[in-house]
PDB file of C-alpha atoms in Angstrom:
ATOM      1  CA  UNK M 467       4.641 -37.528  14.406  1.00 56.00           C
ATOM      2  CA  UNK M 468       6.545 -34.629  15.889  1.00 61.00           C
ATOM      3  CA  UNK M 469       6.093 -31.790  18.282  1.00 71.00           C
ATOM      4  CA  UNK M 470       5.290 -28.167  17.775  1.00 74.00           C
ATOM      5  CA  UNK M 471       8.350 -25.994  18.367  1.00 87.00           C
ATOM      6  CA  UNK M 472       9.127 -22.304  18.024  1.00 91.00           C
ATOM      7  CA  UNK M 473      10.313 -23.068  14.469  1.00 94.00           C
ATOM      8  CA  UNK M 474       6.967 -24.623  13.611  1.00 95.00           C
ATOM      9  CA  UNK M 475       5.063 -21.654  15.035  1.00 95.00           C
ATOM     10  CA  UNK M 476       7.307 -19.221  13.181  1.00 96.00           C
ATOM     11  CA  UNK M 477       6.694 -21.089   9.908  1.00 97.00           C
ATOM     12  CA  UNK M 478       2.921 -21.058  10.497  1.00 97.00           C
ATOM     13  CA  UNK M 479       3.047 -17.286  10.922  1.00 97.00           C
ATOM     14  CA  UNK M 480       5.353 -16.830   7.914  1.00 97.00           C
ATOM     15  CA  UNK M 481       3.170 -18.929   5.598  1.00 97.00           C
ATOM     16  CA  UNK M 482      -0.004 -17.131   6.690  1.00 97.00           C
ATOM     17  CA  UNK M 483       1.660 -13.767   5.988  1.00 97.00           C
ATOM     18  CA  UNK M 484       3.063 -14.949   2.653  1.00 97.00           C
ATOM     19  CA  UNK M 485      -0.336 -16.193   1.495  1.00 97.00           C
ATOM     20  CA  UNK M 486      -1.900 -12.908   2.568  1.00 96.00           C
ATOM     21  CA  UNK M 487       0.817 -10.953   0.723  1.00 96.00           C
ATOM     22  CA  UNK M 488       0.309 -12.754  -2.612  1.00 94.00           C
ATOM     23  CA  UNK M 489      -3.421 -12.121  -2.583  1.00 92.00           C
ATOM     24  CA  UNK M 490      -6.315 -14.069  -4.008  1.00 89.00           C
ATOM     25  CA  UNK M 491      -4.683 -15.126  -7.283  1.00 87.00           C
ATOM     26  CA  UNK M 492      -1.128 -15.629  -6.009  1.00 91.00           C
ATOM     27  CA  UNK M 493       0.771 -18.730  -4.946  1.00 93.00           C
ATOM     28  CA  UNK M 494       3.428 -19.308  -2.322  1.00 95.00           C
ATOM     29  CA  UNK M 495       6.233 -21.673  -3.307  1.00 95.00           C
ATOM     30  CA  UNK M 496       7.775 -23.189  -0.184  1.00 96.00           C
ATOM     31  CA  UNK M 497      11.009 -25.189  -0.388  1.00 96.00           C
ATOM     32  CA  UNK M 498      11.922 -27.523   2.470  1.00 96.00           C
ATOM     33  CA  UNK M 499      14.934 -29.748   3.008  1.00 96.00           C
ATOM     34  CA  UNK M 500      15.468 -32.597   5.450  1.00 96.00           C
ATOM     35  CA  UNK M 501      14.135 -31.584   8.890  1.00 95.00           C
ATOM     36  CA  UNK M 502      12.508 -28.578   7.214  1.00 96.00           C
ATOM     37  CA  UNK M 503      10.002 -30.961   5.607  1.00 97.00           C
ATOM     38  CA  UNK M 504       9.014 -32.204   9.062  1.00 96.00           C
ATOM     39  CA  UNK M 505       8.668 -28.615  10.277  1.00 96.00           C
ATOM     40  CA  UNK M 506       6.559 -27.899   7.184  1.00 97.00           C
ATOM     41  CA  UNK M 507       4.315 -30.897   7.873  1.00 96.00           C
ATOM     42  CA  UNK M 508       3.758 -29.829  11.479  1.00 96.00           C
ATOM     43  CA  UNK M 509       3.062 -26.248  10.410  1.00 97.00           C
ATOM     44  CA  UNK M 510       0.584 -27.434   7.760  1.00 97.00           C
ATOM     45  CA  UNK M 511      -1.437 -29.181  10.466  1.00 95.00           C
ATOM     46  CA  UNK M 512      -2.123 -25.721  11.939  1.00 95.00           C
ATOM     47  CA  UNK M 513      -3.097 -23.999   8.684  1.00 97.00           C
ATOM     48  CA  UNK M 514      -6.566 -23.790   7.199  1.00 96.00           C
ATOM     49  CA  UNK M 515      -7.399 -25.535   3.922  1.00 97.00           C
ATOM     50  CA  UNK M 516      -7.846 -22.145   2.224  1.00 96.00           C
ATOM     51  CA  UNK M 517      -4.277 -21.171   3.165  1.00 97.00           C
ATOM     52  CA  UNK M 518      -2.820 -24.566   2.213  1.00 98.00           C
ATOM     53  CA  UNK M 519      -4.524 -24.407  -1.183  1.00 97.00           C
ATOM     54  CA  UNK M 520      -2.368 -21.372  -2.041  1.00 97.00           C
ATOM     55  CA  UNK M 521       0.914 -23.163  -1.208  1.00 97.00           C
ATOM     56  CA  UNK M 522       3.172 -25.326  -3.348  1.00 96.00           C
ATOM     57  CA  UNK M 523       5.602 -27.455  -1.343  1.00 97.00           C
ATOM     58  CA  UNK M 524       8.842 -28.659  -2.859  1.00 96.00           C
ATOM     59  CA  UNK M 525      10.658 -30.966  -0.426  1.00 97.00           C
ATOM     60  CA  UNK M 526      14.148 -32.374  -0.817  1.00 96.00           C
ATOM     61  CA  UNK M 527      15.245 -35.362   1.246  1.00 96.00           C
ATOM     62  CA  UNK M 528      12.421 -34.738   3.685  1.00 96.00           C
ATOM     63  CA  UNK M 529      12.300 -36.119   7.217  1.00 96.00           C
ATOM     64  CA  UNK M 530       8.563 -36.278   6.511  1.00 96.00           C
ATOM     65  CA  UNK M 531       6.851 -37.040   3.245  1.00 95.00           C
ATOM     66  CA  UNK M 532       4.388 -34.267   2.534  1.00 96.00           C
ATOM     67  CA  UNK M 533       1.220 -35.347   0.770  1.00 95.00           C
ATOM     68  CA  UNK M 534      -1.709 -33.509  -0.735  1.00 94.00           C
ATOM     69  CA  UNK M 535      -4.766 -34.799   1.142  1.00 94.00           C
ATOM     70  CA  UNK M 536      -8.295 -33.755   2.034  1.00 93.00           C
ATOM     71  CA  UNK M 537      -6.984 -32.298   5.301  1.00 92.00           C
ATOM     72  CA  UNK M 538      -3.898 -30.808   3.649  1.00 95.00           C
ATOM     73  CA  UNK M 539      -5.117 -29.565   0.256  1.00 97.00           C
ATOM     74  CA  UNK M 540      -1.873 -27.983  -0.932  1.00 97.00           C
ATOM     75  CA  UNK M 541      -1.921 -26.521  -4.426  1.00 96.00           C
ATOM     76  CA  UNK M 542       0.985 -28.798  -5.345  1.00 95.00           C
ATOM     77  CA  UNK M 543       3.407 -31.117  -3.562  1.00 96.00           C
ATOM     78  CA  UNK M 544       6.566 -32.792  -4.808  1.00 96.00           C
ATOM     79  CA  UNK M 545       8.998 -34.776  -2.660  1.00 96.00           C
ATOM     80  CA  UNK M 546      12.471 -35.291  -4.145  1.00 95.00           C
ATOM     81  CA  UNK M 547      14.732 -37.995  -2.755  1.00 96.00           C
ATOM     82  CA  UNK M 548      18.071 -39.342  -3.901  1.00 96.00           C
ATOM     83  CA  UNK M 549      17.628 -43.109  -4.165  1.00 94.00           C
ATOM     84  CA  UNK M 550      20.402 -43.540  -1.589  1.00 96.00           C
ATOM     85  CA  UNK M 551      19.075 -40.858   0.786  1.00 95.00           C
ATOM     86  CA  UNK M 552      19.366 -42.181   4.347  1.00 94.00           C
ATOM     87  CA  UNK M 553      15.972 -40.686   5.224  1.00 94.00           C
ATOM     88  CA  UNK M 554      14.304 -43.296   3.016  1.00 93.00           C
ATOM     89  CA  UNK M 555      15.055 -45.664   5.918  1.00 92.00           C
ATOM     90  CA  UNK M 556      12.909 -43.634   8.335  1.00 92.00           C
ATOM     91  CA  UNK M 557      10.193 -42.126   6.110  1.00 95.00           C
ATOM     92  CA  UNK M 558       7.894 -45.071   5.277  1.00 92.00           C
ATOM     93  CA  UNK M 559       5.696 -43.259   2.687  1.00 92.00           C
ATOM     94  CA  UNK M 560       8.788 -42.300   0.692  1.00 93.00           C
ATOM     95  CA  UNK M 561      10.271 -45.794   0.899  1.00 92.00           C
ATOM     96  CA  UNK M 562       6.912 -47.255  -0.147  1.00 91.00           C
ATOM     97  CA  UNK M 563       6.696 -44.869  -3.120  1.00 91.00           C
ATOM     98  CA  UNK M 564      10.185 -45.929  -4.210  1.00 91.00           C
ATOM     99  CA  UNK M 565       9.251 -49.629  -3.990  1.00 88.00           C
ATOM    100  CA  UNK M 566       5.963 -49.094  -5.831  1.00 86.00           C
ATOM    101  CA  UNK M 567       7.654 -48.478  -9.145  1.00 73.00           C
ATOM    102  CA  UNK M 568       7.581 -44.693  -9.382  1.00 61.00           C
ATOM    103  CA  UNK M 569       3.856 -44.349 -10.084  1.00 68.00           C
ATOM    104  CA  UNK M 570       3.252 -41.579  -7.541  1.00 78.00           C
ATOM    105  CA  UNK M 571       3.307 -38.040  -8.930  1.00 88.00           C
ATOM    106  CA  UNK M 572       4.122 -36.552  -5.513  1.00 93.00           C
ATOM    107  CA  UNK M 573       7.520 -38.286  -5.410  1.00 94.00           C
ATOM    108  CA  UNK M 574      10.515 -37.981  -7.683  1.00 93.00           C
ATOM    109  CA  UNK M 575      13.541 -40.183  -7.078  1.00 94.00           C
ATOM    110  CA  UNK M 576      16.904 -38.997  -8.329  1.00 93.00           C
ATOM    111  CA  UNK M 577      20.031 -40.903  -9.274  1.00 93.00           C
ATOM    112  CA  UNK M 578      22.762 -40.100  -6.742  1.00 95.00           C
ATOM    113  CA  UNK M 579      25.532 -38.013  -8.296  1.00 93.00           C
ATOM    114  CA  UNK M 580      28.260 -38.598  -5.699  1.00 92.00           C
ATOM    115  CA  UNK M 581      27.456 -42.122  -4.480  1.00 91.00           C
ATOM    116  CA  UNK M 582      27.727 -41.058  -0.837  1.00 93.00           C
ATOM    117  CA  UNK M 583      24.377 -40.961   1.000  1.00 94.00           C
ATOM    118  CA  UNK M 584      25.387 -38.055   3.218  1.00 92.00           C
ATOM    119  CA  UNK M 585      26.754 -35.938   0.367  1.00 93.00           C
ATOM    120  CA  UNK M 586      23.874 -36.834  -1.942  1.00 93.00           C
ATOM    121  CA  UNK M 587      21.458 -35.622   0.766  1.00 94.00           C
ATOM    122  CA  UNK M 588      22.901 -32.070   0.668  1.00 93.00           C
ATOM    123  CA  UNK M 589      20.395 -29.564  -0.725  1.00 92.00           C
ATOM    124  CA  UNK M 590      22.991 -27.659  -2.732  1.00 91.00           C
ATOM    125  CA  UNK M 591      24.910 -30.751  -3.805  1.00 92.00           C
ATOM    126  CA  UNK M 592      24.845 -32.054  -7.371  1.00 93.00           C
ATOM    127  CA  UNK M 593      22.078 -34.614  -6.777  1.00 94.00           C
ATOM    128  CA  UNK M 594      19.423 -32.073  -5.812  1.00 94.00           C
ATOM    129  CA  UNK M 595      20.879 -29.234  -7.911  1.00 91.00           C
ATOM    130  CA  UNK M 596      19.269 -30.565 -11.082  1.00 88.00           C
ATOM    131  CA  UNK M 597      15.851 -30.745  -9.423  1.00 91.00           C
ATOM    132  CA  UNK M 598      16.295 -27.210  -8.067  1.00 91.00           C
ATOM    133  CA  UNK M 599      17.034 -26.080 -11.618  1.00 90.00           C
ATOM    134  CA  UNK M 600      13.937 -27.886 -12.953  1.00 89.00           C
ATOM    135  CA  UNK M 601      11.779 -26.272 -10.293  1.00 90.00           C
ATOM    136  CA  UNK M 602      13.283 -22.853 -11.028  1.00 88.00           C
ATOM    137  CA  UNK M 603      12.423 -23.210 -14.706  1.00 87.00           C
ATOM    138  CA  UNK M 604       8.952 -24.430 -13.833  1.00 87.00           C
ATOM    139  CA  UNK M 605       8.464 -21.410 -11.590  1.00 85.00           C
ATOM    140  CA  UNK M 606       9.532 -19.048 -14.375  1.00 83.00           C
ATOM    141  CA  UNK M 607       7.151 -20.553 -16.915  1.00 84.00           C
ATOM    142  CA  UNK M 608       4.257 -20.853 -14.445  1.00 81.00           C
ATOM    143  CA  UNK M 609       4.521 -17.515 -12.664  1.00 75.00           C
ATOM    144  CA  UNK M 610       6.520 -15.084 -14.801  1.00 67.00           C
ATOM    145  CA  UNK M 611       5.204 -13.664 -18.032  1.00 69.00           C
ATOM    146  CA  UNK M 612       7.137 -14.181 -21.247  1.00 70.00           C
ATOM    147  CA  UNK M 613       7.590 -10.397 -21.395  1.00 66.00           C
ATOM    148  CA  UNK M 614       9.107 -10.317 -17.906  1.00 61.00           C
ATOM    149  CA  UNK M 615      11.441 -13.230 -18.686  1.00 57.00           C
ATOM    150  CA  UNK M 616      12.489 -11.577 -21.954  1.00 66.00           C
ATOM    151  CA  UNK M 617      13.288  -8.100 -20.616  1.00 63.00           C
ATOM    152  CA  UNK M 618      14.539  -8.881 -17.098  1.00 64.00           C
ATOM    153  CA  UNK M 619      18.156  -9.744 -17.987  1.00 66.00           C
ATOM    154  CA  UNK M 620      18.739  -6.966 -20.554  1.00 72.00           C
ATOM    155  CA  UNK M 621      17.077  -4.463 -18.244  1.00 69.00           C
ATOM    156  CA  UNK M 622      19.249  -5.582 -15.317  1.00 71.00           C
ATOM    157  CA  UNK M 623      22.390  -5.162 -17.413  1.00 73.00           C
ATOM    158  CA  UNK M 624      21.233  -1.720 -18.530  1.00 73.00           C
ATOM    159  CA  UNK M 625      20.629  -0.618 -14.926  1.00 73.00           C
ATOM    160  CA  UNK M 626      24.050  -1.940 -13.892  1.00 76.00           C
ATOM    161  CA  UNK M 627      25.672   0.000 -16.758  1.00 77.00           C
ATOM    162  CA  UNK M 628      23.934   3.210 -15.617  1.00 81.00           C
ATOM    163  CA  UNK M 629      25.056   2.675 -12.016  1.00 79.00           C
ATOM    164  CA  UNK M 630      28.603   1.983 -13.179  1.00 73.00           C
ATOM    165  CA  UNK M 631      28.657   5.167 -15.314  1.00 79.00           C
ATOM    166  CA  UNK M 632      27.263   7.178 -12.397  1.00 75.00           C
ATOM    167  CA  UNK M 633      29.948   5.867 -10.055  1.00 78.00           C
ATOM    168  CA  UNK M 634      32.683   6.665 -12.598  1.00 78.00           C
ATOM    169  CA  UNK M 635      31.366  10.221 -12.948  1.00 78.00           C
ATOM    170  CA  UNK M 636      31.128  10.578  -9.190  1.00 73.00           C
ATOM    171  CA  UNK M 637      34.691   9.363  -8.791  1.00 73.00           C
ATOM    172  CA  UNK M 638      35.869  11.903 -11.398  1.00 77.00           C
ATOM    173  CA  UNK M 639      34.184  14.718  -9.428  1.00 75.00           C
ATOM    174  CA  UNK M 640      35.909  13.754  -6.182  1.00 68.00           C
TER     175      UNK M 640
END
């Protein structure tokens, strides 16, 4: 399905370290795009089930469809594709999911925003931007406390105001 490269080995090491860093109750959220989904798939083949179970994979326009299986028991997997994504021509599981009538919870097909397959494939383009926003909101509600979400912005503004005042005072002294 692919070959192990330095990028694959580096991702294996990174994911093992990330899972170790988050500890027993933590989760690692891994985002992959295009060829990065293939690299992720190849890396997952080298990871233990206990490591994979701590990882959520969010793939956009993946060169490989990533599935949650007995051998790859990810915590969560979602594969986003624009319905005109050219990779649907070379990723049979994704094309099959699209033809099946959208009854697979590991795939989400998006309406192209630009109408150009190449531009709609771009991770930071408008087609995938909405899904990135959804996933960001999901992350906040799943992994950040209401208290943290409530005080983070005001606290950040307060810290910036203190730094600004400090710099103004420092400038006045010089």
